[in-house]
Coordinates of C-alpha atoms and ligand atoms in Angstrom, one line a residue:
M1 CA -0.9 -6.1 56.3
L2 CA 1.8 -7.4 53.9
N3 CA 2.9 -10.8 53.9
K4 CA 6.5 -11.2 53.8
D5 CA 6.4 -15.0 53.3
L6 CA 4.4 -15.1 50.2
P7 CA 6.4 -15.1 46.9
L8 CA 4.9 -12.0 45.8
P9 CA 7.3 -8.7 46.1
L10 CA 6.2 -6.2 48.7
Y11 CA 5.7 -3.7 46.3
Y12 CA 3.3 -5.8 44.2
Q13 CA 1.3 -6.3 47.6
I14 CA 1.1 -2.6 48.1
E15 CA 0.0 -2.0 44.5
E16 CA -2.9 -4.6 45.2
Y17 CA -3.8 -3.0 48.6
L18 CA -3.9 0.6 46.7
K19 CA -6.1 -0.9 44.0
R20 CA -8.6 -2.4 46.4
K21 CA -9.0 0.8 48.0
I22 CA -9.7 2.6 44.9
E23 CA -12.1 -0.4 43.9
E24 CA -13.9 -0.1 47.1
R25 CA -14.2 3.7 46.6
E26 CA -12.2 4.4 49.9
F27 CA -10.0 6.4 47.9
G28 CA -12.2 8.3 45.3
V29 CA -11.3 9.7 41.8
G30 CA -9.5 12.9 42.3
E31 CA -8.3 12.2 45.9
L32 CA -5.1 12.6 47.2
I33 CA -3.5 9.1 48.6
P34 CA -1.7 8.6 51.7
S35 CA 2.0 10.0 51.4
E36 CA 5.1 7.7 50.9
R37 CA 5.9 8.5 54.5
E38 CA 2.5 7.1 55.8
L39 CA 2.4 4.1 53.7
S40 CA 6.0 3.2 54.5
E41 CA 5.2 3.5 58.4
R42 CA 2.0 1.7 57.8
F43 CA 3.4 -1.5 56.0
Q44 CA 6.9 -1.2 57.9
V45 CA 8.9 -1.2 54.6
S46 CA 11.1 1.2 52.9
R47 CA 10.0 4.3 50.9
M48 CA 11.9 3.1 48.1
T49 CA 9.3 0.0 48.2
V50 CA 6.4 2.2 48.4
R51 CA 7.8 4.6 45.7
Q52 CA 8.1 1.5 43.4
A53 CA 4.5 0.5 44.2
V54 CA 3.2 4.1 43.5
T55 CA 5.3 4.5 40.3
N56 CA 3.8 1.2 38.9
L57 CA 0.5 2.6 39.3
V58 CA 1.3 5.9 37.7
N59 CA 2.6 3.9 34.7
A60 CA -0.7 2.1 34.6
G61 CA -2.5 5.4 34.6
V62 CA -4.3 4.3 38.0
L63 CA -2.7 7.3 39.8
Y64 CA -1.0 10.5 38.7
R65 CA 1.5 12.8 40.4
E66 CA 1.1 16.5 40.5
K67 CA 4.3 18.2 41.3
G68 CA 4.5 19.5 44.9
K69 CA 0.9 18.3 45.8
G70 CA 1.1 14.6 45.9
T71 CA -0.2 11.7 44.2
F72 CA -4.1 11.5 43.2
V73 CA -6.6 8.6 42.1
A74 CA -7.1 8.7 38.2
E75 CA -10.5 8.5 36.7
R76 CA -11.0 5.1 35.3
K77 CA -10.0 4.1 31.9
I78 CA -12.5 4.0 29.1
E79 CA -12.7 0.3 28.3
Q80 CA -13.3 0.2 24.4
P81 CA -14.5 -3.3 23.0
L82 CA -12.5 -4.2 19.9
K83 CA -15.5 -5.4 18.0
G84 CA -17.9 -3.2 15.8
L85 CA -16.9 -0.6 13.6
T86 CA -18.0 2.4 15.8
S87 CA -17.4 6.2 15.6
F88 CA -16.0 8.2 18.5
T89 CA -19.2 10.3 18.8
E90 CA -21.1 7.0 18.9
D91 CA -18.8 5.5 21.6
M92 CA -18.9 8.3 23.8
R93 CA -22.6 8.8 23.7
Q94 CA -22.9 5.0 24.7
R95 CA -20.9 5.7 27.6
G96 CA -23.0 8.8 28.6
M97 CA -20.2 11.1 27.9
S98 CA -20.1 14.4 25.8
S99 CA -18.0 14.3 22.6
S100 CA -16.5 17.3 21.0
S101 CA -13.7 17.9 18.7
K102 CA -11.1 20.6 18.2
L103 CA -10.2 20.9 14.6
I104 CA -6.4 21.7 14.1
A105 CA -6.2 21.2 10.4
F106 CA -8.6 21.0 7.5
E107 CA -7.2 20.8 3.9
A108 CA -7.6 19.4 0.6
M109 CA -4.3 18.2 -1.3
V110 CA -2.9 15.8 -3.5
A111 CA -2.7 12.4 -1.6
P112 CA 0.9 11.4 -0.7
G113 CA 1.9 7.9 -2.2
E114 CA 1.3 5.7 0.8
I115 CA -2.2 7.2 1.5
R116 CA -3.1 7.2 -2.3
E117 CA -2.4 3.8 -2.7
K118 CA -4.3 2.6 0.4
L119 CA -7.4 4.8 -0.6
K120 CA -6.9 3.5 -4.2
L121 CA -6.6 6.9 -5.9
K122 CA -4.9 7.9 -9.1
D123 CA -2.0 10.2 -9.2
E124 CA -3.5 13.7 -9.1
E125 CA -6.8 12.9 -7.0
E126 CA -7.2 14.9 -4.1
I127 CA -7.8 14.0 -0.3
Y128 CA -9.0 15.7 2.6
C129 CA -6.6 15.7 5.5
V130 CA -8.5 16.5 8.8
R131 CA -6.8 16.6 12.1
R132 CA -8.9 16.6 15.2
I133 CA -8.4 16.6 19.1
R134 CA -11.1 14.2 20.0
M135 CA -12.5 15.2 23.7
A136 CA -14.8 13.4 26.0
D137 CA -16.4 15.5 28.8
R138 CA -14.0 18.2 27.3
K139 CA -10.8 16.5 28.1
P140 CA -8.6 15.3 25.3
M141 CA -8.4 11.5 24.7
A142 CA -6.9 11.4 21.2
I143 CA -5.6 13.0 18.2
E144 CA -6.9 11.8 15.0
T145 CA -5.8 12.6 11.6
T146 CA -8.1 11.2 9.0
F147 CA -7.4 11.3 5.1
M148 CA -10.6 10.8 2.7
P149 CA -11.1 11.1 -1.1
V150 CA -12.6 14.5 -2.0
K151 CA -14.6 12.9 -4.8
L152 CA -16.6 10.6 -2.3
L153 CA -17.2 13.2 0.2
P154 CA -17.3 16.5 -2.1
G155 CA -19.3 18.7 0.4
L156 CA -17.3 17.9 3.6
T157 CA -17.0 21.2 5.7
E158 CA -15.3 22.3 8.7
K159 CA -18.6 22.4 10.5
I160 CA -19.2 18.8 9.6
A161 CA -15.4 17.6 10.7
K162 CA -16.2 19.2 14.1
G163 CA -19.2 16.6 14.5
S164 CA -19.3 13.1 13.5
I165 CA -17.8 12.3 10.1
Y166 CA -19.3 8.8 10.2
H167 CA -22.9 10.6 10.9
Y168 CA -22.4 12.6 7.7
V169 CA -21.2 9.6 5.4
E170 CA -24.0 7.6 6.6
Q171 CA -27.1 9.7 7.3
E172 CA -26.4 12.7 5.0
L173 CA -24.7 11.0 2.1
G174 CA -26.7 7.6 2.3
M175 CA -23.3 5.4 1.9
A176 CA -23.1 2.3 3.9
I177 CA -19.6 2.1 6.2
S178 CA -19.0 -1.7 5.8
H179 CA -15.9 -2.9 7.6
A180 CA -12.3 -1.7 8.4
R181 CA -8.6 -3.1 9.5
Q182 CA -7.2 -1.7 12.5
M183 CA -3.6 -1.9 13.8
I184 CA -2.8 -0.7 17.4
E185 CA 0.8 -0.3 18.9
A186 CA 2.7 1.1 21.5
R187 CA 4.4 4.7 21.3
A188 CA 5.8 7.4 23.4
A189 CA 4.3 10.8 23.0
D190 CA 6.3 13.3 21.1
E191 CA 6.5 17.1 22.1
E192 CA 3.6 18.1 19.8
Q193 CA 1.4 15.1 20.8
A194 CA 1.9 15.4 24.4
H195 CA 0.8 19.2 24.3
L196 CA -2.2 18.6 22.5
L197 CA -3.3 15.7 25.0
D198 CA -2.2 17.5 27.9
I199 CA 0.3 14.7 29.1
L200 CA 4.1 14.8 29.5
P201 CA 6.3 14.3 26.7
Q202 CA 7.4 10.5 26.3
S203 CA 4.2 9.5 28.2
P204 CA 2.9 6.2 26.8
V205 CA 0.3 6.3 23.8
L206 CA -1.6 4.1 21.6
H207 CA -0.8 4.6 18.1
I208 CA -4.0 3.3 15.8
E209 CA -4.3 3.1 12.2
R210 CA -7.8 2.2 10.7
S211 CA -8.5 1.8 7.1
S212 CA -12.3 1.6 6.2
L213 CA -14.4 0.7 3.5
L214 CA -17.6 1.4 2.0
S215 CA -19.8 -1.4 0.8
K216 CA -18.7 -2.8 -2.5
G217 CA -15.2 -2.5 -1.0
I218 CA -14.4 1.2 -1.8
P219 CA -12.0 2.6 0.6
F220 CA -13.2 5.8 2.2
E221 CA -10.7 6.8 5.1
V222 CA -7.2 6.1 6.4
V223 CA -6.9 7.4 9.9
R224 CA -4.0 7.7 12.1
S225 CA -4.7 8.3 15.7
T226 CA -2.8 8.8 19.2
Y227 CA -4.8 7.7 22.1
R228 CA -3.7 8.6 25.5
A229 CA -2.7 5.3 27.1
D230 CA -3.8 6.6 30.4
R231 CA -7.2 6.8 29.6
Y232 CA -7.9 3.9 27.2
S233 CA -7.9 0.1 27.3
F234 CA -8.9 -2.2 24.7
I235 CA -10.9 -5.1 25.4
S236 CA -11.8 -8.0 23.4
D237 CA -13.9 -11.5 24.1
I238 CA -12.2 -14.4 22.8
E239 CA -13.4 -18.0 22.2
R240 CA -11.5 -21.2 21.8
Ligands
LIG301 C1 -13.1 6.7 15.8 C2 -11.9 5.9 14.6 C3 -11.8 6.7 13.8 C4 -13.1 7.3 12.8 C5 -13.7 8.1 14.0 C6 -15.2 8.9 13.2 O1 -12.4 7.5 16.5 N1 -11.1 5.7 15.7 O2 -11.1 5.9 12.8 O3 -12.5 8.2 11.8 O4 -14.1 7.2 14.8 O5 -15.7 9.4 14.4 P1 -16.5 10.3 14.2 O6 -17.9 9.8 13.4 O7 -17.1 11.0 15.3 O8 -16.1 11.5 13.5

């Protein structure tokens, strides 16, 4: 039951109720939740209030709507720790999920200005531009565009790019990946990103840029990625 004397809005209390039911597995992943009408009768509130609660949980990626069918429980988000310089392949393996990539571009080209500077290249030096849709258990999680100097990875092939680039760099080329700087910011998916990630245009996504270095401070990749915000959250432990 909702408590109308609490200083918490009623929609918030309904959100908490739905989240608890999901936590307790009473509403399982992929299951239809009760309709707006049922919830408004159960809690004796207006449908507007119920809609507000459900919309908030849809925006948070806890629920998803299907046109003409109803509202369902979404899969739990992947919680990605913000420590350790890991690869997508390693992250998925650690979770017991299968990883795969759809290669949508693989080209060698002269580096455009900003990328050239970040990779500390000379004017005419070439880079690989690799664009991949990263999939976990066959579902699209992220789009990643990776720029790498050709001179550091001369033998890179499409086949390698469909697997793990980090594995190739470390195990096949014997180079040590040492550290990276990463930036994460909120964006809205454009039409193309939405299509590739199987989400609606303007859905929230996380834009991540990573610049990684080999030992001795040699830059070897600049990566621009778009992660589904409904599937990912980033976690860090902080100490005082
Ligand atoms: C993650 C990082 C990327 C990195 C990639 C390498 O997705 N966000 O910056 O390039 O891992 O992954 P893999 O070794 O699977 O190709």
